[in-house]
PDB file of C-alpha atoms in Angstrom:
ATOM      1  CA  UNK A  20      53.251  29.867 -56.984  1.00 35.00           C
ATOM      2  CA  UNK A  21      49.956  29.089 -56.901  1.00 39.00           C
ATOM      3  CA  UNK A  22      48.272  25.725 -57.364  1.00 41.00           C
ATOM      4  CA  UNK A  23      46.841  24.551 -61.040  1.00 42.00           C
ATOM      5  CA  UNK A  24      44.339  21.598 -58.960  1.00 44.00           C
ATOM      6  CA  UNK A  25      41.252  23.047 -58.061  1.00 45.00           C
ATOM      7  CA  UNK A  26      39.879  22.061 -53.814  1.00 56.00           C
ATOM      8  CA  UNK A  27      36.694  23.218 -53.496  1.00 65.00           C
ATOM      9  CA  UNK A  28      36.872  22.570 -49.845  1.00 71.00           C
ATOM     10  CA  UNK A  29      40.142  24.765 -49.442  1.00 74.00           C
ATOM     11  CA  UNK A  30      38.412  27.589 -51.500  1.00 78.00           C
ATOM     12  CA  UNK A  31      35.355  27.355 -49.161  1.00 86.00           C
ATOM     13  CA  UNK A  32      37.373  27.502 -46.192  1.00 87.00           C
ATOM     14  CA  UNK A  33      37.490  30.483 -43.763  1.00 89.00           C
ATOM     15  CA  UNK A  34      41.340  31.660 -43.200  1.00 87.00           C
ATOM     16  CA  UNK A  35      40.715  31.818 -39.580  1.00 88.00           C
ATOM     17  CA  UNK A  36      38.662  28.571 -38.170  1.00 88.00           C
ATOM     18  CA  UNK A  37      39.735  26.907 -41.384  1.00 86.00           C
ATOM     19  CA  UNK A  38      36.651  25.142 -41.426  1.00 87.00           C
ATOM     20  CA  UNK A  39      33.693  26.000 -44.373  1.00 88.00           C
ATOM     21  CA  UNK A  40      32.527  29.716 -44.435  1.00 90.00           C
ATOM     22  CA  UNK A  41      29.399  30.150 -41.958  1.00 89.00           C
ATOM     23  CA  UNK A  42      27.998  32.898 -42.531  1.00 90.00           C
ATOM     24  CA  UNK A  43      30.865  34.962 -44.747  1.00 91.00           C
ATOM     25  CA  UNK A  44      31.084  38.526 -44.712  1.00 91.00           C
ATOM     26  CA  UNK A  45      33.302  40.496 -47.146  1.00 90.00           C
ATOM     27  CA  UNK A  46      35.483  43.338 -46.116  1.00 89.00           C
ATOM     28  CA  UNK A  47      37.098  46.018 -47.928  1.00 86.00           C
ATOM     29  CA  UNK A  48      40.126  44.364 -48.939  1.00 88.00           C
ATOM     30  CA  UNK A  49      37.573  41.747 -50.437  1.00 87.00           C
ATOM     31  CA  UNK A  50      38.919  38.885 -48.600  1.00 89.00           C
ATOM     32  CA  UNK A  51      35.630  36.969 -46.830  1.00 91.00           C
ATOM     33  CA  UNK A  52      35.709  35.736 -43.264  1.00 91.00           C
ATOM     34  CA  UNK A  53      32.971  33.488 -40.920  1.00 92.00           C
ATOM     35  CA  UNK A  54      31.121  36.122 -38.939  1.00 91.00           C
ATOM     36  CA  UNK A  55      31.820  34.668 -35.817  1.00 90.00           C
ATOM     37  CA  UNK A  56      35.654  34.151 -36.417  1.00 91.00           C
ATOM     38  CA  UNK A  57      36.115  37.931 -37.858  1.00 90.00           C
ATOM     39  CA  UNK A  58      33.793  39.268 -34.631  1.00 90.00           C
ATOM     40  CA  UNK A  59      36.295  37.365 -32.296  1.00 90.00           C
ATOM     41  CA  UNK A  60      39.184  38.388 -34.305  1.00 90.00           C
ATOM     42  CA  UNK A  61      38.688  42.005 -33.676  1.00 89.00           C
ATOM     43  CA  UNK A  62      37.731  41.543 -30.053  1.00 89.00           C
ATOM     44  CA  UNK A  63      40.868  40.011 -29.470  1.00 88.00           C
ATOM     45  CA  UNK A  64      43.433  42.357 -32.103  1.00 85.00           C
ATOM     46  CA  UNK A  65      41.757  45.292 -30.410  1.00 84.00           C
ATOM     47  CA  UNK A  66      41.500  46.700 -33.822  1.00 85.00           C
ATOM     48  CA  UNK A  67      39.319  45.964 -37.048  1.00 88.00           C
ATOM     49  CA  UNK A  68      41.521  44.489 -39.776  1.00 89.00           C
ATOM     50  CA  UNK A  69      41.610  41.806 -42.016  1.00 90.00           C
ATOM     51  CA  UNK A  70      42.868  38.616 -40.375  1.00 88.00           C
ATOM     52  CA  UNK A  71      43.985  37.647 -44.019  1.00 86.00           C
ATOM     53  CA  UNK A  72      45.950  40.734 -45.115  1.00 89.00           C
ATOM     54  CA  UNK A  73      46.096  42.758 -41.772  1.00 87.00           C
ATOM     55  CA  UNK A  74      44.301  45.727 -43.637  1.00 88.00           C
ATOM     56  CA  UNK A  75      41.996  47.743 -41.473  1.00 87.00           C
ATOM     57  CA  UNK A  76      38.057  47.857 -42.365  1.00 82.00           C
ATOM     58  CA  UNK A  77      36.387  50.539 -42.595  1.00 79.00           C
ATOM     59  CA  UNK A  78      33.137  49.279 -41.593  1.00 83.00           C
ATOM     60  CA  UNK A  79      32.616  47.830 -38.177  1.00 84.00           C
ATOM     61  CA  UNK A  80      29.593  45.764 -39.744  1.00 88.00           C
ATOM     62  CA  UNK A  81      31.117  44.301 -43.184  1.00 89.00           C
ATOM     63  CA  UNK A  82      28.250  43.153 -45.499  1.00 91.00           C
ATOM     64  CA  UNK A  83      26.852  39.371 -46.481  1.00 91.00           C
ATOM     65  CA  UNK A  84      28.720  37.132 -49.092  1.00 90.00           C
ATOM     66  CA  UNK A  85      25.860  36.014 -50.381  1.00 90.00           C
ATOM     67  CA  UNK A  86      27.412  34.102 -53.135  1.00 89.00           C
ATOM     68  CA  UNK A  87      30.111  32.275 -50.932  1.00 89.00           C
ATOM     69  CA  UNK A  88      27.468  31.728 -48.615  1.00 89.00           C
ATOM     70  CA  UNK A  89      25.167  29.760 -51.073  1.00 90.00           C
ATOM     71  CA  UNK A  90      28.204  27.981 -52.865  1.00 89.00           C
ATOM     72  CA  UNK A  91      29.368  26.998 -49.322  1.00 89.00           C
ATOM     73  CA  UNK A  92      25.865  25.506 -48.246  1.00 88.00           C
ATOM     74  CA  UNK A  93      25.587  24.035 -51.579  1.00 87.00           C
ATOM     75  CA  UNK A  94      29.003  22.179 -50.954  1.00 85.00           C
ATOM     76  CA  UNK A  95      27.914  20.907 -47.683  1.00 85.00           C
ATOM     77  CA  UNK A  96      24.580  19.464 -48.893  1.00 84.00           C
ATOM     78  CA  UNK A  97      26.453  17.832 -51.228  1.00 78.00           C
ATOM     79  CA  UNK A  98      29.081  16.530 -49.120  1.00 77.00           C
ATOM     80  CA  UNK A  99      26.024  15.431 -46.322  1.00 75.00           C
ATOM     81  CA  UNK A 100      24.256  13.568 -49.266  1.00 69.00           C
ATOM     82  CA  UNK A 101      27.234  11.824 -50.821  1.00 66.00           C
ATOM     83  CA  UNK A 102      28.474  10.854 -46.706  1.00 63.00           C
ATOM     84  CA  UNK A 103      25.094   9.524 -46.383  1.00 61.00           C
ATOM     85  CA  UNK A 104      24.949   7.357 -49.714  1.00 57.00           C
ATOM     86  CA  UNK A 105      27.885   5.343 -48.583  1.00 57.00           C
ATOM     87  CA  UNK A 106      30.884   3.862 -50.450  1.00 60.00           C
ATOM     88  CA  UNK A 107      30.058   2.519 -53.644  1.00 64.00           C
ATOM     89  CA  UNK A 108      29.739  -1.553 -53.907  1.00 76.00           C
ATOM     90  CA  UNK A 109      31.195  -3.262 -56.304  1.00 82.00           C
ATOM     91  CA  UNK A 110      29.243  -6.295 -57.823  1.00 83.00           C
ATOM     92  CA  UNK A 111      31.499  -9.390 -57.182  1.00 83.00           C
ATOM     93  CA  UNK A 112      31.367 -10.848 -60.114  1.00 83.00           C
ATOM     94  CA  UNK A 113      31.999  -8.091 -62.787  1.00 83.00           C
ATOM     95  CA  UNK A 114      33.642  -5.818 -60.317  1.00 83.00           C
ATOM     96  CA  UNK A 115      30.840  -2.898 -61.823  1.00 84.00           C
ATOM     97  CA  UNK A 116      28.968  -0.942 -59.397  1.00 86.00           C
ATOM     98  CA  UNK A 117      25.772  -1.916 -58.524  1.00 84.00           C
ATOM     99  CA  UNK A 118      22.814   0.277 -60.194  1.00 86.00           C
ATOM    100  CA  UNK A 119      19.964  -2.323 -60.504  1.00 90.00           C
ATOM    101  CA  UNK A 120      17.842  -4.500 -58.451  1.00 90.00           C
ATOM    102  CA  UNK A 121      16.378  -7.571 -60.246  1.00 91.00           C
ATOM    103  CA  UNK A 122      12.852  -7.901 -58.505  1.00 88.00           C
ATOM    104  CA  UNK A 123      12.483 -11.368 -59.577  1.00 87.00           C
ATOM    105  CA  UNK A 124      16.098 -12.927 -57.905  1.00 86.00           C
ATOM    106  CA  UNK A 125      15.492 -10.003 -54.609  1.00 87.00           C
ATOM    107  CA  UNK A 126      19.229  -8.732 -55.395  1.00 89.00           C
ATOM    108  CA  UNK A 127      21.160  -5.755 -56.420  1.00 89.00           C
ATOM    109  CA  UNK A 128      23.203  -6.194 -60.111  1.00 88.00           C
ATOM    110  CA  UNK A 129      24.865  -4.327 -62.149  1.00 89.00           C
ATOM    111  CA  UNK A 130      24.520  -3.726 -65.751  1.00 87.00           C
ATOM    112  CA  UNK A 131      26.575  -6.909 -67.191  1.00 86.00           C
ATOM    113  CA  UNK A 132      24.376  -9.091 -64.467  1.00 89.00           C
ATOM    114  CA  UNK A 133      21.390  -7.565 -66.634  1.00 81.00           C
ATOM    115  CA  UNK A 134      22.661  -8.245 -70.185  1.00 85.00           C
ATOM    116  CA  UNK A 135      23.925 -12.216 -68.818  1.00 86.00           C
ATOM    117  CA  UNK A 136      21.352 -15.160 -69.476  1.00 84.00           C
ATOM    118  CA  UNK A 137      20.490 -14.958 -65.663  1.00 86.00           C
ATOM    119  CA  UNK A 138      18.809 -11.916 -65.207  1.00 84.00           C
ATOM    120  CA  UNK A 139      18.130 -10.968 -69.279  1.00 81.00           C
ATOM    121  CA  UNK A 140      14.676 -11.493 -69.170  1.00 84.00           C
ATOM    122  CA  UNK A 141      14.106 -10.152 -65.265  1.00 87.00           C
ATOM    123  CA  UNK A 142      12.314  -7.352 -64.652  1.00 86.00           C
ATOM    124  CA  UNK A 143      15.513  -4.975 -63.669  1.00 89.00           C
ATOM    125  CA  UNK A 144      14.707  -1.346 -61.740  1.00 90.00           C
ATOM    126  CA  UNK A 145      17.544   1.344 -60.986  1.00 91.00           C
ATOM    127  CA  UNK A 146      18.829   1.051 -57.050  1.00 86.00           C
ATOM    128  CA  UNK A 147      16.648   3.852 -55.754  1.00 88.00           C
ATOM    129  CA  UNK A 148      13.647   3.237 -57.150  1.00 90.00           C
ATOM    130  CA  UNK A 149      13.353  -0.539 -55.742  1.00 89.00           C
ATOM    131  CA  UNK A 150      14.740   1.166 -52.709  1.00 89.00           C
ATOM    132  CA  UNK A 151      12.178   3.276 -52.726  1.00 90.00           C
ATOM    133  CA  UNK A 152       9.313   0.553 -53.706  1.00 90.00           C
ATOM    134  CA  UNK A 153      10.511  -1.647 -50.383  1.00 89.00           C
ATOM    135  CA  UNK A 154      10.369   1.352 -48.301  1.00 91.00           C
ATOM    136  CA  UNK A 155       7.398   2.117 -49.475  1.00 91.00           C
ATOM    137  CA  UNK A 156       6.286  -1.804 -48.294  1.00 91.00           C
ATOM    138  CA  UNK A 157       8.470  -1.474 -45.202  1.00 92.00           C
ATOM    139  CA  UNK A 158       6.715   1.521 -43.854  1.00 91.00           C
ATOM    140  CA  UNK A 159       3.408   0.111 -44.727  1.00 92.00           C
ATOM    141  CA  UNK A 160       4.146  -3.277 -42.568  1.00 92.00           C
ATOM    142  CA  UNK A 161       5.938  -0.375 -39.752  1.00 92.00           C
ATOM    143  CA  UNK A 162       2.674   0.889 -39.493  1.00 92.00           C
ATOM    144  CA  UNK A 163       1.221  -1.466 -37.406  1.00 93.00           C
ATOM    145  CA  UNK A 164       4.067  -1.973 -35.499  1.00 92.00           C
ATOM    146  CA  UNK A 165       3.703   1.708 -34.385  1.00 92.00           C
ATOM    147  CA  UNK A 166       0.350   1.404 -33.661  1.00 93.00           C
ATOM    148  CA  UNK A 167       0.962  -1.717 -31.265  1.00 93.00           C
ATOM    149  CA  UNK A 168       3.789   0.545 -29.232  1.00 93.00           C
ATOM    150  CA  UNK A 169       1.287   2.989 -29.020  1.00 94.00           C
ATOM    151  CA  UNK A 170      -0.701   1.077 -27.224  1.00 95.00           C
ATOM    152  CA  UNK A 171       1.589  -0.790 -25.121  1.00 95.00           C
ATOM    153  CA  UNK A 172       2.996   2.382 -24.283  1.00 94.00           C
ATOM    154  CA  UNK A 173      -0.826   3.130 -22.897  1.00 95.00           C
ATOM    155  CA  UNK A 174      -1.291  -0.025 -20.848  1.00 95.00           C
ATOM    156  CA  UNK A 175       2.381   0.546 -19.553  1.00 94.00           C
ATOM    157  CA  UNK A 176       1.290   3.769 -18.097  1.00 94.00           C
ATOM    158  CA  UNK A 177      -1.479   2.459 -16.737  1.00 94.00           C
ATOM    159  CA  UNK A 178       0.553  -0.120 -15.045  1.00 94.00           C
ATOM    160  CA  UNK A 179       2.788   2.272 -14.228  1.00 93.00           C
ATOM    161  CA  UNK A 180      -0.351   4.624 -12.931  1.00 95.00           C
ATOM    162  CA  UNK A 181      -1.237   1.396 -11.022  1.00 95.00           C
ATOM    163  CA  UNK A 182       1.628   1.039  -9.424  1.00 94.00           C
ATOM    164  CA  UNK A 183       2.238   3.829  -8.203  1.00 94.00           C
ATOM    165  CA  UNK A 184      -1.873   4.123  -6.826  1.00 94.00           C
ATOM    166  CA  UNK A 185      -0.507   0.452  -5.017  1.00 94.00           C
ATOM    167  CA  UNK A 186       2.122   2.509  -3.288  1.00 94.00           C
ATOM    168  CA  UNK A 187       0.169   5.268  -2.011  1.00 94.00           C
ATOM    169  CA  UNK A 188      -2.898   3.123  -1.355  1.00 91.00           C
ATOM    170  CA  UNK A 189      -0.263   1.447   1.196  1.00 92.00           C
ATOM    171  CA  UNK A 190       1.158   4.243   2.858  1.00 93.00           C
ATOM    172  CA  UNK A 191      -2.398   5.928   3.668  1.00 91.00           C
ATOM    173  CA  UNK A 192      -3.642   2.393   4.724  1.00 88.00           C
ATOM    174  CA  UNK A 193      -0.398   1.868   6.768  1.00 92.00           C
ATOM    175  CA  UNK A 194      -0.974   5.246   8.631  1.00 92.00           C
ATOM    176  CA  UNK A 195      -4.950   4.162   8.907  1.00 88.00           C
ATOM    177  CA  UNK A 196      -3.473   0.945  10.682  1.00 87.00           C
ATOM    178  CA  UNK A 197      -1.407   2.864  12.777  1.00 92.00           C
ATOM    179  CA  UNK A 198      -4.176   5.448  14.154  1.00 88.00           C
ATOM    180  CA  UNK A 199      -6.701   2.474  14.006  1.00 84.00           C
ATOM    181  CA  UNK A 200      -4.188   0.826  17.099  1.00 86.00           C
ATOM    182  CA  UNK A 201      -3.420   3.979  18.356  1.00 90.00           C
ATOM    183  CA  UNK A 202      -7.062   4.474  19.594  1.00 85.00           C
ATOM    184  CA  UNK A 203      -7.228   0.676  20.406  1.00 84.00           C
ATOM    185  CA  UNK A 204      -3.593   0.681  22.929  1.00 88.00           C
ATOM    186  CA  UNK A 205      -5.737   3.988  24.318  1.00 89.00           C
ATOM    187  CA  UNK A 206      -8.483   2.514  24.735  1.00 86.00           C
ATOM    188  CA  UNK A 207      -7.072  -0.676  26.435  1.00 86.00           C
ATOM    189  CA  UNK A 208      -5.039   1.991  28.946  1.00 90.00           C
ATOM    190  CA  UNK A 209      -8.143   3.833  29.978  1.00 89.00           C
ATOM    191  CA  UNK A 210      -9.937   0.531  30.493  1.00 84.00           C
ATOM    192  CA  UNK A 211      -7.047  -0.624  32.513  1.00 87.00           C
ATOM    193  CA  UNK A 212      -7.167   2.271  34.667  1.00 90.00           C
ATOM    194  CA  UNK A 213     -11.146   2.425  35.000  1.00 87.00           C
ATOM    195  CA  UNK A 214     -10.529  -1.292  36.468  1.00 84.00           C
ATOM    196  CA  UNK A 215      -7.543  -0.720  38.604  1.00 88.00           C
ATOM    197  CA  UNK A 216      -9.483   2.126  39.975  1.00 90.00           C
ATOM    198  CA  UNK A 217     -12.221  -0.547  40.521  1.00 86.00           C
ATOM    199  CA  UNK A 218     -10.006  -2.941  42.275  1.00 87.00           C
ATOM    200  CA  UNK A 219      -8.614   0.252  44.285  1.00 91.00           C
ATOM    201  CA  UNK A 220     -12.251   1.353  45.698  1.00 90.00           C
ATOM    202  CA  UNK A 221     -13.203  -2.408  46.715  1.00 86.00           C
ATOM    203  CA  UNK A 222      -9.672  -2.994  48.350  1.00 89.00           C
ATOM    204  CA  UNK A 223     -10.268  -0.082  50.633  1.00 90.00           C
ATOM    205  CA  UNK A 224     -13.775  -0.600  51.188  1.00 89.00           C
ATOM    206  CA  UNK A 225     -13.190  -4.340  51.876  1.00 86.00           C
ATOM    207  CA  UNK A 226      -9.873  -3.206  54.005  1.00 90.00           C
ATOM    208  CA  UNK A 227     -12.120  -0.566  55.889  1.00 91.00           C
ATOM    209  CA  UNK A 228     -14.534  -3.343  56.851  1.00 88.00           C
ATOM    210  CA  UNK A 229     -11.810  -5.600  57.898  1.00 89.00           C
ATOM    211  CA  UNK A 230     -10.235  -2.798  59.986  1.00 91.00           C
ATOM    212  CA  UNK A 231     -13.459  -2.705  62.154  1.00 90.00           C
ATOM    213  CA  UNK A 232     -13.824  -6.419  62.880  1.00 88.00           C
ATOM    214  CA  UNK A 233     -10.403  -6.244  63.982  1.00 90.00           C
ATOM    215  CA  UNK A 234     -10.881  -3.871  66.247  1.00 91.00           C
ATOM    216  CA  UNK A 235     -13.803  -5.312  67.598  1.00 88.00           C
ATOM    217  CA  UNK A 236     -12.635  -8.569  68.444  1.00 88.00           C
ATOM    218  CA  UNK A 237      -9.530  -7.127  70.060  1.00 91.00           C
ATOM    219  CA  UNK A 238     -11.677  -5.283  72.448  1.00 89.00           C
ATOM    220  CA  UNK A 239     -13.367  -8.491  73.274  1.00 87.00           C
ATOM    221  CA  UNK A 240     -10.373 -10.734  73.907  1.00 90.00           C
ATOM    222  CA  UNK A 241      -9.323  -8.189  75.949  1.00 91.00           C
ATOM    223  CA  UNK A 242     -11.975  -8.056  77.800  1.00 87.00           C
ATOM    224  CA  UNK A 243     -12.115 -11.929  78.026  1.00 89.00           C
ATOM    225  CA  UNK A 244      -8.101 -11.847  78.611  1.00 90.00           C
ATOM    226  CA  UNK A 245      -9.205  -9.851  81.782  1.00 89.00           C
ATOM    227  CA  UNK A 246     -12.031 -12.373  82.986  1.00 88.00           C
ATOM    228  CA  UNK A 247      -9.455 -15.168  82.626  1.00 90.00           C
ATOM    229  CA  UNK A 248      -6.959 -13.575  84.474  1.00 93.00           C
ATOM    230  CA  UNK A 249      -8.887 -12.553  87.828  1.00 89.00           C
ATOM    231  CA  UNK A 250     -10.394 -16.380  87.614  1.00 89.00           C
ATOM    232  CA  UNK A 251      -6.747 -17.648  87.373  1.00 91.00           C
ATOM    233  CA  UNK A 252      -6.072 -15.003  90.195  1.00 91.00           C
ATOM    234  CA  UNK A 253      -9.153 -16.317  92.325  1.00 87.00           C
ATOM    235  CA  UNK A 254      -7.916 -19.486  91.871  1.00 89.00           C
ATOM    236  CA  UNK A 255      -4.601 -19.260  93.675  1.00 90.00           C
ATOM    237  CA  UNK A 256      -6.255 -17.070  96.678  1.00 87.00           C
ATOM    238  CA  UNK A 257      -6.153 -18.792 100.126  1.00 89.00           C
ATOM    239  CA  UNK A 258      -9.462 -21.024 100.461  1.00 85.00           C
ATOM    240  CA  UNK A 259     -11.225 -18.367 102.673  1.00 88.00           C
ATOM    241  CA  UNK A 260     -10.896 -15.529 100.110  1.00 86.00           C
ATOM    242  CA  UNK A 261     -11.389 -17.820  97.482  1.00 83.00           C
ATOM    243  CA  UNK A 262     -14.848 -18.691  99.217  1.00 87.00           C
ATOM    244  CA  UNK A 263     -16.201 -15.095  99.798  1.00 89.00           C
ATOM    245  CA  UNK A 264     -15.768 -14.667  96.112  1.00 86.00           C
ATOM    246  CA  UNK A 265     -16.293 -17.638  94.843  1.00 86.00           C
ATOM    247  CA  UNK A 266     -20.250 -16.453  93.226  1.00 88.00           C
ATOM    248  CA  UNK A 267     -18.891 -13.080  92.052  1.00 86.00           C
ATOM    249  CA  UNK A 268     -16.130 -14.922  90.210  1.00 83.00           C
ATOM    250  CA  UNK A 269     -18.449 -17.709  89.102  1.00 87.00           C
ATOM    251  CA  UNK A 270     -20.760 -15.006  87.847  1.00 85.00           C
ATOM    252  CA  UNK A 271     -17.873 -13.640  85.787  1.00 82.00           C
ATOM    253  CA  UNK A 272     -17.075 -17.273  84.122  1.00 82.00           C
ATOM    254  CA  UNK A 273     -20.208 -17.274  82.802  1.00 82.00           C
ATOM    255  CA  UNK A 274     -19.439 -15.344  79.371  1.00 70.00           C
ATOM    256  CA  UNK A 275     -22.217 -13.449  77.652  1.00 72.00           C
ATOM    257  CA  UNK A 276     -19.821 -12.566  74.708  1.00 73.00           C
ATOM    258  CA  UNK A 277     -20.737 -14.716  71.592  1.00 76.00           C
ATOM    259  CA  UNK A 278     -18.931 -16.365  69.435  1.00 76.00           C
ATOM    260  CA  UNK A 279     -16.758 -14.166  66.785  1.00 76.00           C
ATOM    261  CA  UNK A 280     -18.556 -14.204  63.399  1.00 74.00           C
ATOM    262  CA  UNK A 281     -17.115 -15.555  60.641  1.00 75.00           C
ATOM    263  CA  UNK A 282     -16.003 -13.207  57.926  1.00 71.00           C
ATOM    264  CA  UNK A 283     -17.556 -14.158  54.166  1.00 73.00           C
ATOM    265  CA  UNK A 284     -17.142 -12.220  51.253  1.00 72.00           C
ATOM    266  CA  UNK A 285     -14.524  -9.966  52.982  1.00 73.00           C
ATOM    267  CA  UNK A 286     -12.097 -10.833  49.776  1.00 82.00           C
ATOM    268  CA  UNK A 287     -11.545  -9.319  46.786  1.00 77.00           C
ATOM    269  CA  UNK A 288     -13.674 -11.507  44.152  1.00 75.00           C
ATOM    270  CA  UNK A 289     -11.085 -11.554  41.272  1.00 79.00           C
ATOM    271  CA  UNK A 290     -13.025 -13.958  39.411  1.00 74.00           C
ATOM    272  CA  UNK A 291     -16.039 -11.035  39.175  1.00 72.00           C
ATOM    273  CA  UNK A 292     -13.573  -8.858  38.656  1.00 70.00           C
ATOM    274  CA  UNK A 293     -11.997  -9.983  36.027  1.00 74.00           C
ATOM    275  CA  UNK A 294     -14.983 -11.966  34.384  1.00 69.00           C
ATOM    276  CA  UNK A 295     -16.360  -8.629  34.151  1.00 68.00           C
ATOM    277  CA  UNK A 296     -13.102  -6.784  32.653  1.00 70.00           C
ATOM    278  CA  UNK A 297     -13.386  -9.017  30.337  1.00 69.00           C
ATOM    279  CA  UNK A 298     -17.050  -9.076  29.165  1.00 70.00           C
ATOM    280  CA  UNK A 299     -17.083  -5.197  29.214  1.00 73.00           C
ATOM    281  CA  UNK A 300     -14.057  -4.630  27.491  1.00 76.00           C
ATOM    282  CA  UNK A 301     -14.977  -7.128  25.043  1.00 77.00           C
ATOM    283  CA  UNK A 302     -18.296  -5.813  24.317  1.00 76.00           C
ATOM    284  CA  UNK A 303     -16.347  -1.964  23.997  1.00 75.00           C
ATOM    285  CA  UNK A 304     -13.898  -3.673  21.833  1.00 74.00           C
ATOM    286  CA  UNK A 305     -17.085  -4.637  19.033  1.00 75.00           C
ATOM    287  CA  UNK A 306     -18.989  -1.123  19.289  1.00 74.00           C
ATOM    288  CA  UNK A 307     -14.597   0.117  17.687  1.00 69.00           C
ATOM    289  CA  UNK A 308     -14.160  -2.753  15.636  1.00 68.00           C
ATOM    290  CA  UNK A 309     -18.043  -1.744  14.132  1.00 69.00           C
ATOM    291  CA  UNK A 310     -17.567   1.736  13.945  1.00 68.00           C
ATOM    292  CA  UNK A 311     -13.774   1.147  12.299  1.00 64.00           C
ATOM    293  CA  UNK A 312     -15.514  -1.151   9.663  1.00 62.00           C
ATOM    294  CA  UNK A 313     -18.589   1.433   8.797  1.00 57.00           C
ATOM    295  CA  UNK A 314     -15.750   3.958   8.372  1.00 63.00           C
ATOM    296  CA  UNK A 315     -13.621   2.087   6.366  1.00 59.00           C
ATOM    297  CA  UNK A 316     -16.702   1.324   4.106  1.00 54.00           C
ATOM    298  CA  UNK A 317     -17.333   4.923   3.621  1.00 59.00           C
ATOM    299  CA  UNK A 318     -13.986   5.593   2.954  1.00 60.00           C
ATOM    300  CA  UNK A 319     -13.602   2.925   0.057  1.00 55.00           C
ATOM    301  CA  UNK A 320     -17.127   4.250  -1.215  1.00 47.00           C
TER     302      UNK A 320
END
């Protein structure tokens, strides 16, 4: 038996997603169905009936229900608008629902709160047009308020621009750094070997020089080991044979050989050496440090 109460909501309903009709199309047996749900039906029946009455369409691509369509958007418009106005509020003294807004008191009333001695000579507007007047005055004052993110939302990017500019000015001036020492720690190595190489050549020459004295004077105390010996030899012979000799070995005392020369400047003169080292690679050291700073001017140019 059917129902005497009218639900529009269960006559807009589709039979299959029970939901309200999107998109209805009518078949044969006149019974309406969503689109979608009668598409999917099918695809899962394997066959093209009604999902209502079971009664098989004859047309794979039933028509538009244009009139349940626009009844069913009609319903949810009004359904979206009424969710959207909110319950109704009750004023507390009268228990009425609020439809005016006395301007002078800033308040919402109802119609008693007009007609009492409070509000009777207030100038009373309905609800939505005072809404509609402070909106209007809200969105003026929002204005500005927009404007101000705008341009905070600017600078912010340009800090945010900044920022990131700060970062990748470091990196590249990090890497700069980096190569800047590289060349440096080279050039200190190559100067270090240019001056061992330095103190290499003077050791041998000095060495070479030394190795010639030394043989020199060897040969001569030899050759004065020798005199002394036959002297000392003389010396023990029996006074006859020491007599017969005597000038010959006399002669021989007499040395001719001078005295050994004294070596100077046969050392390595580290003071020189290193006074020098320092003064030269000091004086390289300005000619980089220069040519870094002329190049890191162009750069920033």
């Amino acid at each position: 038996m059917a129902s005497s109460s009218f639900s529009p909501e269960e006559d807009l309903s589709c039979p299959v997603c029970c939901d309200i009709f999107v998109d209805p199309v009518v078949l044969s047996c006149s019974h309406s169905v969503c689109k979608t749900c009668l598409q999917n039906f099918w695809k899962q029946k394997g066959s093209q009936e009604c999902p209502f009455c079971r009664r098989r369409s004859s047309k794979t691509e039933p028509p538009c229900n244009r009139v349940l369509k626009n009844l069913c958007e009609s319903f949810l418009q009004t359904r979206i608008q009424r969710d959207s106005a909110g319950p109704a509020v009750l004023c507390s003294l009268h228990n009425e629902n609020l439809k005016l807004f006395c301007l002078e008191d800033k308040q919402s009333i109802c119609f008693v709160c007009q007609a009492s001695k409070k509000h009777k000579y207030h100038d009373c507007v309905p609800i939505d047009e005072a809404a509609h007047l402070f909106k209007e005055q809200l969105q003026t004052a929002l204005k500005p308020l927009q404007n101000k993110m705008e341009v905070f939302n600017e600078v912010k990017q340009t800090f945010d621009q900044t920022a990131e500019h700060i970062k990748s000015q470091s990196q590249h001036t990090e890497r700069q750094i980096k190569k800047e020492f590289q060349k440096l720690h080279q050039f200190l190595l190559d100067e270090e070997a240019v001056s061992i190489a330095a103190l290499r050549k003077e050791e041998e020459h000095k060495s070479l020089m030394m190795m010639k004295k030394i043989e020199k004077i060897k040969g001569e105390i030899l050759s004065l080991s020798d005199t002394i010996k036959s002297i000392e030899v003389e010396l023990r012979a029996t006074d006859i044979s020491f007599l017969q000799n005597f000038q010959a070995t006399m002669n021989a005392a007499h040395c001719t050989l001078p005295d050994p020369e004294k070596v100077s400047g046969a050392l390595i003169d580290v003071a020189k050496s290193l006074g020098n080292l320092q003064f030269r690679v000091w004086e390289k050291m300005q000619w980089i440090v220069k040519h870094c700073e002329y190049k890191i001017y162009k750069e920033g140019l």
